[in-house]
PDB file of C-alpha atoms and ligand atoms in Angstrom:
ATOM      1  CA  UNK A   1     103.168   4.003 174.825  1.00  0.00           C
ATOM      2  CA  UNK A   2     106.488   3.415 176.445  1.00  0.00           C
ATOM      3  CA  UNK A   3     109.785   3.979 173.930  1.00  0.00           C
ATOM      4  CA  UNK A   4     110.340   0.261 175.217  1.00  0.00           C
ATOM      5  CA  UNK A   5     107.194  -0.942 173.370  1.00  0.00           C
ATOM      6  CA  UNK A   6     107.905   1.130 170.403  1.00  0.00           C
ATOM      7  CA  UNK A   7     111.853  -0.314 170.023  1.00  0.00           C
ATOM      8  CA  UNK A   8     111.087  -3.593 170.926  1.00  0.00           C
ATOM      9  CA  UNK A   9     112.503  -5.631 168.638  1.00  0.00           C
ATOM     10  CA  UNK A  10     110.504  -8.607 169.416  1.00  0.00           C
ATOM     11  CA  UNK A  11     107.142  -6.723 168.875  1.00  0.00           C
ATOM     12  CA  UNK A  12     108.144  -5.935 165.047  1.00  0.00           C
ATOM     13  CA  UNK A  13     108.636  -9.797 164.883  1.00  0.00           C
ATOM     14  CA  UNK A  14     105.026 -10.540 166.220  1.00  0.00           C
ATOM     15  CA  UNK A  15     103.397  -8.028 164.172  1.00  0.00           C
ATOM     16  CA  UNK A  16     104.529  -9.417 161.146  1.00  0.00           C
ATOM     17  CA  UNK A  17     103.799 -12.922 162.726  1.00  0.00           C
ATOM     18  CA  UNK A  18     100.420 -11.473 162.912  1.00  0.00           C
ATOM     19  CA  UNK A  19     100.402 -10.105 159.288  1.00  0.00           C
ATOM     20  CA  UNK A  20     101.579 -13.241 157.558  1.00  0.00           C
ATOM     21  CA  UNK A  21      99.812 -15.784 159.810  1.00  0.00           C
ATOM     22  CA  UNK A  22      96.231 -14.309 161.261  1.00  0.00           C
ATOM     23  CA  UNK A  23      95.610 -11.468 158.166  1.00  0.00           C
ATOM     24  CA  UNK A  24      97.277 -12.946 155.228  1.00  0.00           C
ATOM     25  CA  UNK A  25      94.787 -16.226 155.507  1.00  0.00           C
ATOM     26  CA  UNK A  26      91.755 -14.227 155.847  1.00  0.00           C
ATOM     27  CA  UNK A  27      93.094 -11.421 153.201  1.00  0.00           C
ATOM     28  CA  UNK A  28      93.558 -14.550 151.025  1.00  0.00           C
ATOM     29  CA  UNK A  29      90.229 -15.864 151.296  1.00  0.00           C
ATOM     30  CA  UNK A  30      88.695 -12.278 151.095  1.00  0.00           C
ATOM     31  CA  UNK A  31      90.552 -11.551 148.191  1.00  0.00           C
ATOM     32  CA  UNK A  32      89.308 -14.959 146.237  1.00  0.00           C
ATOM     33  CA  UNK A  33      85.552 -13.003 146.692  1.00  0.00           C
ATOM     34  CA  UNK A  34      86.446  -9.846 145.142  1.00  0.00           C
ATOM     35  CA  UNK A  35      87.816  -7.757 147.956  1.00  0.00           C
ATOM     36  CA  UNK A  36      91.129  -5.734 149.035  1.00  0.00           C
ATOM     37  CA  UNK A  37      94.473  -6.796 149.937  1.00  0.00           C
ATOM     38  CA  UNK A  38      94.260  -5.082 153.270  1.00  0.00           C
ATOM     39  CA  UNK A  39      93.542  -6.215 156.625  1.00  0.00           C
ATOM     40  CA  UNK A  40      94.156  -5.152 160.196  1.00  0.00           C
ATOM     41  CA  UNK A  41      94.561  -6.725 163.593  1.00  0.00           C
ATOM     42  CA  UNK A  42      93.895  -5.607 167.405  1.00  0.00           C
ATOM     43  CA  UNK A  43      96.425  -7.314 170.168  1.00  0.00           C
ATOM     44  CA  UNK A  44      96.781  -6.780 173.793  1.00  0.00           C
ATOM     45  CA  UNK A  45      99.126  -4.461 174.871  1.00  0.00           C
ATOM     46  CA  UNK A  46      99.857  -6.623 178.094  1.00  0.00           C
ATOM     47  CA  UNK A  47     101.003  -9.535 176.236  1.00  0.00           C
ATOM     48  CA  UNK A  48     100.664  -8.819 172.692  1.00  0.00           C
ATOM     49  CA  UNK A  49      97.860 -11.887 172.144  1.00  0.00           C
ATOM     50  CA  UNK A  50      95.154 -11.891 169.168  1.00  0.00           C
ATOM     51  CA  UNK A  51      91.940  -9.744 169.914  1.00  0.00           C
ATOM     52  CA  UNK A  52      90.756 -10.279 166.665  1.00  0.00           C
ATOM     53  CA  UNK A  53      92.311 -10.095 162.562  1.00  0.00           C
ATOM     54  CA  UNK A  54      89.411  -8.843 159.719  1.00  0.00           C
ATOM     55  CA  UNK A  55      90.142  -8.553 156.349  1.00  0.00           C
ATOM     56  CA  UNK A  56      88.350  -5.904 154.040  1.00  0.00           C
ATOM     57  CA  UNK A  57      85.246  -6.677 152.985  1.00  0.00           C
ATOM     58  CA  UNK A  58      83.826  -4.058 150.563  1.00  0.00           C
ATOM     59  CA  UNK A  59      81.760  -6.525 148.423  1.00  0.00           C
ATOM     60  CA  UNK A  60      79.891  -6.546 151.941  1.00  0.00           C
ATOM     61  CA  UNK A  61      80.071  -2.718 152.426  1.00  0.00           C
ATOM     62  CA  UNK A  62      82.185  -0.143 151.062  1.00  0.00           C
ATOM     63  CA  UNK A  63      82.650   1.062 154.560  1.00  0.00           C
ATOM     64  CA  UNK A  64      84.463  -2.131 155.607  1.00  0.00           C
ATOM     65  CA  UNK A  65      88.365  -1.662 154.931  1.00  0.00           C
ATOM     66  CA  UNK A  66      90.193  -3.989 156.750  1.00  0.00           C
ATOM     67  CA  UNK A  67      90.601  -1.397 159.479  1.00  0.00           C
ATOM     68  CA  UNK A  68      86.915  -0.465 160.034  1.00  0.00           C
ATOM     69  CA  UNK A  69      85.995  -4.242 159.473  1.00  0.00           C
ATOM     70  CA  UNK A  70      88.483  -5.150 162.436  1.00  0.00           C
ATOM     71  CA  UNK A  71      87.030  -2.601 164.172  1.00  0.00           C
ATOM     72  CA  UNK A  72      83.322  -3.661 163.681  1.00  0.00           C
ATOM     73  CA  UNK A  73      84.138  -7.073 164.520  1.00  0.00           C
ATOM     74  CA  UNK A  74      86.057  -5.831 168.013  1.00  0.00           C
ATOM     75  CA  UNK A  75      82.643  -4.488 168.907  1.00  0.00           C
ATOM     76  CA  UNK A  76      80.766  -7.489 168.677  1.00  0.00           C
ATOM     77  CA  UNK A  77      82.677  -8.688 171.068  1.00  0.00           C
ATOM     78  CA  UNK A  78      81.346  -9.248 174.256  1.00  0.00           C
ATOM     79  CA  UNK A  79      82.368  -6.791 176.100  1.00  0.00           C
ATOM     80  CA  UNK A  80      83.811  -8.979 179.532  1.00  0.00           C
ATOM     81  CA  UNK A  81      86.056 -10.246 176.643  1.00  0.00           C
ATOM     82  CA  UNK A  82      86.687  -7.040 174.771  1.00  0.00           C
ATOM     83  CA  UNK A  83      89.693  -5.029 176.170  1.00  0.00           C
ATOM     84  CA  UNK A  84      89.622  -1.446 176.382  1.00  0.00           C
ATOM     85  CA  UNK A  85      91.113   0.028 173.304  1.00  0.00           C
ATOM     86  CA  UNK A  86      93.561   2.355 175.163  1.00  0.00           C
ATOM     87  CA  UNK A  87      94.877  -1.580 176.141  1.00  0.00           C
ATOM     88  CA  UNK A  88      95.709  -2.727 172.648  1.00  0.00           C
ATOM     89  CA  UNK A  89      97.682  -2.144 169.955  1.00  0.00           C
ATOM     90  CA  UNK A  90      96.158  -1.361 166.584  1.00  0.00           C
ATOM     91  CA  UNK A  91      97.602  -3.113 163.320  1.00  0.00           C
ATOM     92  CA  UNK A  92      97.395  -2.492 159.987  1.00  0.00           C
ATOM     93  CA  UNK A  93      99.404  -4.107 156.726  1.00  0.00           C
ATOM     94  CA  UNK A  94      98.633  -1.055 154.773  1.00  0.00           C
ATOM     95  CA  UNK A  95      98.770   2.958 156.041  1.00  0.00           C
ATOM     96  CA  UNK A  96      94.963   3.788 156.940  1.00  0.00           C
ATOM     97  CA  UNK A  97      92.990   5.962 154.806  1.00  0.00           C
ATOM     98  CA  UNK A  98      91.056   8.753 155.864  1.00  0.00           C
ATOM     99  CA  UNK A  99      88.474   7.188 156.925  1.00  0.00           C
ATOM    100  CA  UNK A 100      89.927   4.304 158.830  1.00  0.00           C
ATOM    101  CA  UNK A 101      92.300   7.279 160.255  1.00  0.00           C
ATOM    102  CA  UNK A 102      88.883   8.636 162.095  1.00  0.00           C
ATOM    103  CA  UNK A 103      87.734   5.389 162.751  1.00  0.00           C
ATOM    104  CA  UNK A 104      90.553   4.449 164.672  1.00  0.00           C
ATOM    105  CA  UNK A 105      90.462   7.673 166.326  1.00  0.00           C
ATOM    106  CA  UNK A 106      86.786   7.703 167.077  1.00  0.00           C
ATOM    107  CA  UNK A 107      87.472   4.110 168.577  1.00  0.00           C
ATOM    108  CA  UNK A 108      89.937   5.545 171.311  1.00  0.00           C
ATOM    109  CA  UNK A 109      93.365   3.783 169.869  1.00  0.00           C
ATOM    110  CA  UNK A 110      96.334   5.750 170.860  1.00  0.00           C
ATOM    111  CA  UNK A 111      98.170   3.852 168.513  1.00  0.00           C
ATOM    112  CA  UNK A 112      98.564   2.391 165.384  1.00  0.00           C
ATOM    113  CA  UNK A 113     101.434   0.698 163.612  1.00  0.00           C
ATOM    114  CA  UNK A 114     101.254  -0.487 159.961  1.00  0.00           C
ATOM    115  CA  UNK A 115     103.957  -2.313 157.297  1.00  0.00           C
ATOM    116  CA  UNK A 116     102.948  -0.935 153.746  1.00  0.00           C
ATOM    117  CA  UNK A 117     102.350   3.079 153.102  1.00  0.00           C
ATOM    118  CA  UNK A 118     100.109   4.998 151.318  1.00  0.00           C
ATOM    119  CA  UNK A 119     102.153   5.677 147.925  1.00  0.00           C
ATOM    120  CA  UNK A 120     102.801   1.482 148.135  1.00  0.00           C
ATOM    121  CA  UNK A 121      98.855   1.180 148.141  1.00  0.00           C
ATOM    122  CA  UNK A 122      99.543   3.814 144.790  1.00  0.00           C
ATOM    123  CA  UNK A 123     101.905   2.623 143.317  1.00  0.00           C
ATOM    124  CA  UNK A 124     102.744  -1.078 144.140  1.00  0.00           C
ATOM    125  CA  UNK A 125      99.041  -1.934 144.790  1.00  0.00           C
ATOM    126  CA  UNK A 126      97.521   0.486 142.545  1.00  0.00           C
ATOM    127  CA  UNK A 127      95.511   1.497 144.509  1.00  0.00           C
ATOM    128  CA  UNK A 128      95.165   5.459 144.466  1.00  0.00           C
ATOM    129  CA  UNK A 129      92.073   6.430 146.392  1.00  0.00           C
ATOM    130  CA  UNK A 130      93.913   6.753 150.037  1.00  0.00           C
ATOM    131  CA  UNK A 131      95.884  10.087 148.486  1.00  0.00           C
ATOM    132  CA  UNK A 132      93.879  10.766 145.921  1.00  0.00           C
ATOM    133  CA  UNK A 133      90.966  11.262 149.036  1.00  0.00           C
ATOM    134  CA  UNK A 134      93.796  13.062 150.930  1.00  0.00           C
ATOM    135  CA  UNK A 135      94.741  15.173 148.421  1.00  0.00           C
ATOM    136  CA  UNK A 136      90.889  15.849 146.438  1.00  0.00           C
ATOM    137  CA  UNK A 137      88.954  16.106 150.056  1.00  0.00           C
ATOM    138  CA  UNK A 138      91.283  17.260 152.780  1.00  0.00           C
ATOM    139  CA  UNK A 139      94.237  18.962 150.365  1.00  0.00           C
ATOM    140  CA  UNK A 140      96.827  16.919 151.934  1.00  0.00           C
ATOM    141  CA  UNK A 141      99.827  16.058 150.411  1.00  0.00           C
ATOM    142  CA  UNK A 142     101.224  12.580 150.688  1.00  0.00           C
ATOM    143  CA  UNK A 143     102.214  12.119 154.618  1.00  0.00           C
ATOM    144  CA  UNK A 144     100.278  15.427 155.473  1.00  0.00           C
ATOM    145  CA  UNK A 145      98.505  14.252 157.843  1.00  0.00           C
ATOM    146  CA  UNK A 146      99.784  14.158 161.616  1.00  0.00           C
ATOM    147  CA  UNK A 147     101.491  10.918 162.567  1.00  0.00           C
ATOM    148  CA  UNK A 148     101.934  11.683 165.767  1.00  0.00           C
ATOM    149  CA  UNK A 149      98.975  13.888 167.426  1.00  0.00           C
ATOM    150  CA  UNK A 150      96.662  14.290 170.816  1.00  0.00           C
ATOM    151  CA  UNK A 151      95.166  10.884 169.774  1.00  0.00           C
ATOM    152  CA  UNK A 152      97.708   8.543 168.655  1.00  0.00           C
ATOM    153  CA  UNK A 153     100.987   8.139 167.603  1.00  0.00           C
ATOM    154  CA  UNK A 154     101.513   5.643 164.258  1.00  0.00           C
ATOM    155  CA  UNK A 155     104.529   3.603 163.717  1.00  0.00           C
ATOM    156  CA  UNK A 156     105.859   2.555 159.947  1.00  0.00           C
ATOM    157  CA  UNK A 157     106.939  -0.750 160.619  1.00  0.00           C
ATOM    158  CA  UNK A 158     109.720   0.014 157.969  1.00  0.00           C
ATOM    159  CA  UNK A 159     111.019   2.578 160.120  1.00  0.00           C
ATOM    160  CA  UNK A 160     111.444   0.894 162.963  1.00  0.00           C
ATOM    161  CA  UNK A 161     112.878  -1.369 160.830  1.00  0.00           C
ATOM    162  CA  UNK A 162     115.410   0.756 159.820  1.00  0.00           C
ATOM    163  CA  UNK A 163     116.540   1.515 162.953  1.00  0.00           C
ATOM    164  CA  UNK A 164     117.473  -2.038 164.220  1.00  0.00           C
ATOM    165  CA  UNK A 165     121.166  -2.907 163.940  1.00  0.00           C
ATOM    166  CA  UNK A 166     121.873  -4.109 161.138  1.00  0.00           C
ATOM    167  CA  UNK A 167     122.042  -8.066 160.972  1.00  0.00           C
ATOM    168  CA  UNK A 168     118.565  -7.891 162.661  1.00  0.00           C
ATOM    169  CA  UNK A 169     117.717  -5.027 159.843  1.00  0.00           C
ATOM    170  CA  UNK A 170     118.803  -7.210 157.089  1.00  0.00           C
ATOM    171  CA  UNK A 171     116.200 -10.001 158.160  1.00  0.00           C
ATOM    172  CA  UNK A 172     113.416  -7.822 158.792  1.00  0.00           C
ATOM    173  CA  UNK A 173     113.731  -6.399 155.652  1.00  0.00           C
ATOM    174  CA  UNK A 174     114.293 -10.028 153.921  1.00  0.00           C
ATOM    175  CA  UNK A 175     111.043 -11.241 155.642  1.00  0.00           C
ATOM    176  CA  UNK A 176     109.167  -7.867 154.432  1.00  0.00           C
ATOM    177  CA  UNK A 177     110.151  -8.487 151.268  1.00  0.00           C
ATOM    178  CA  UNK A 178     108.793 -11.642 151.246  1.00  0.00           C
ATOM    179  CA  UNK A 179     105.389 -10.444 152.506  1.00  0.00           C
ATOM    180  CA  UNK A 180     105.800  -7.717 149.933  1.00  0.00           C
ATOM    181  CA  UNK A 181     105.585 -10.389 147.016  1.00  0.00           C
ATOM    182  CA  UNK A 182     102.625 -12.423 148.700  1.00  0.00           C
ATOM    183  CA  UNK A 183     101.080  -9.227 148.524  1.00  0.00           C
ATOM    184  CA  UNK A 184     101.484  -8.270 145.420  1.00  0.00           C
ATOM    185  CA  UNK A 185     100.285 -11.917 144.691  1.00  0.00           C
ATOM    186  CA  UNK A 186      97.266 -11.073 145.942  1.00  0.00           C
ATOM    187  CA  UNK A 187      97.390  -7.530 144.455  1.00  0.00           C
ATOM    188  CA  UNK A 188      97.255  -9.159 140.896  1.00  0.00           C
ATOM    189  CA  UNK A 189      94.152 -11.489 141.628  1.00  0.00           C
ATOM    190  CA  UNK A 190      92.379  -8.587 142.439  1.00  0.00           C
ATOM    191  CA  UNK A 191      92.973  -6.039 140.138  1.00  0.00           C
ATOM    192  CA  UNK A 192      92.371  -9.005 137.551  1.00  0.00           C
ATOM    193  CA  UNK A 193      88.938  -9.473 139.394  1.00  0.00           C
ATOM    194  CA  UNK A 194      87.434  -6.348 139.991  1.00  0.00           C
ATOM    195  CA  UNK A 195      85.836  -5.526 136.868  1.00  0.00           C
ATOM    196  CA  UNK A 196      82.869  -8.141 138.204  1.00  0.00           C
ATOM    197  CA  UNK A 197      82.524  -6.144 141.547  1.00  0.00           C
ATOM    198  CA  UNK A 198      80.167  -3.386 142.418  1.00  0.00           C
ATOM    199  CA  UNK A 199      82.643  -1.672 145.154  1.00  0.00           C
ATOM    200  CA  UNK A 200      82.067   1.897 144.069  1.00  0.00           C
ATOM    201  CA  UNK A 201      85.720   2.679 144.363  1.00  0.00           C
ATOM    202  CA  UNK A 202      88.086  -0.325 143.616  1.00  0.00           C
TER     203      UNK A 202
HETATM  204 ZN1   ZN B   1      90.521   2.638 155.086  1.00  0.00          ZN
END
């Protein structure tokens, strides 16, 4: 990855184009049959187009977070139209877990970029399995694991945020905020829900 690509302030707008406009439709629908919030995307690192968006689909299979789903899905592709991973860019609206932290690794990404982190999936999303499986399995502590490694190197979107002079900063953060609430939208119709699914963890 170039520092261009990783600066670029146009790229933070077109992941979150991808977020609220390609995930955030499929998240919604996934949501209304008792799965996660989270989703994931692949793009082209040549010109930043669609591979594919998945959503999670645990009533499905609890191995299907949004992350592993994408990735499933990517596969299926044929490959004449499937770009080599080392091509894309790997997105994610919510830090990966553990095991979407192999996957992505085991899938030859050397990248991955994401908007919420793992103590929002706690704490916001209530969601505590990502560090709780850190902590219980691996004994990590929150961010102990390496974001930047032989593989990959993973980008908080709020970050590189944070970094942007500051009238662009302002709006990025405005438009987070506003995915932030359709999230937590979403959030509430599935913690409301998930008594009446089978997901082992949910
Ligand atoms: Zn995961």
């Amino acid at each position: 990855m170039s520092g261009d690509l990783v600066t670029d302030l146009s790229l933070i707008d077109r992941l979150l184009d991808v977020i609220e406009h390609d995930i955030l439709p499929l998240t919604t629908s996934g949501v209304r049959c008792g799965n996660k919030i989270f989703g994931a995307a692949i793009l082209r690192k040549s010109n930043r187009t669609l591979v594919i968006a998945e959503t999670n689909n645990e009533t499905e299979s609890p191995l299907w977070h949004g992350e592993t789903h994408a990735l499933k899905r990517f596969y299926e592709l044929a490959r004449p139209t499937r770009p080599a991973s080392r091509d894309c860019l790997f997105l994610a609206t919510h830090e990966p877990c553990s095991l979407c932290l192999s996957a992505i690794t085991w899938c030859g990404f050397d990248n991955f970029y994401y908007l919420f982190s793992h103590e929002d999936s706690g704490d916001a999303f209530a969601i505590p399995h990502d560090l709780k499986i850190l902590k219980e399995v691996f004994t990590l502590d929150p961010g102990g694991y390496n974001a930047k490694n032989a593989y990959w190197t993973s980008y908080a979107l709020v970050a590189l945020v944070a970094a942007q002079p500051l009238p662009e900063q302002a709006r990025l953060q405005a438009r987070i905020a506003g995915l932030g609430a359709r999230y937590q939208a979403l959030s509430r119709e599935y913690q409301l829900a998930k008594g009446r699914s089978d997901i082992p963890l949910p």
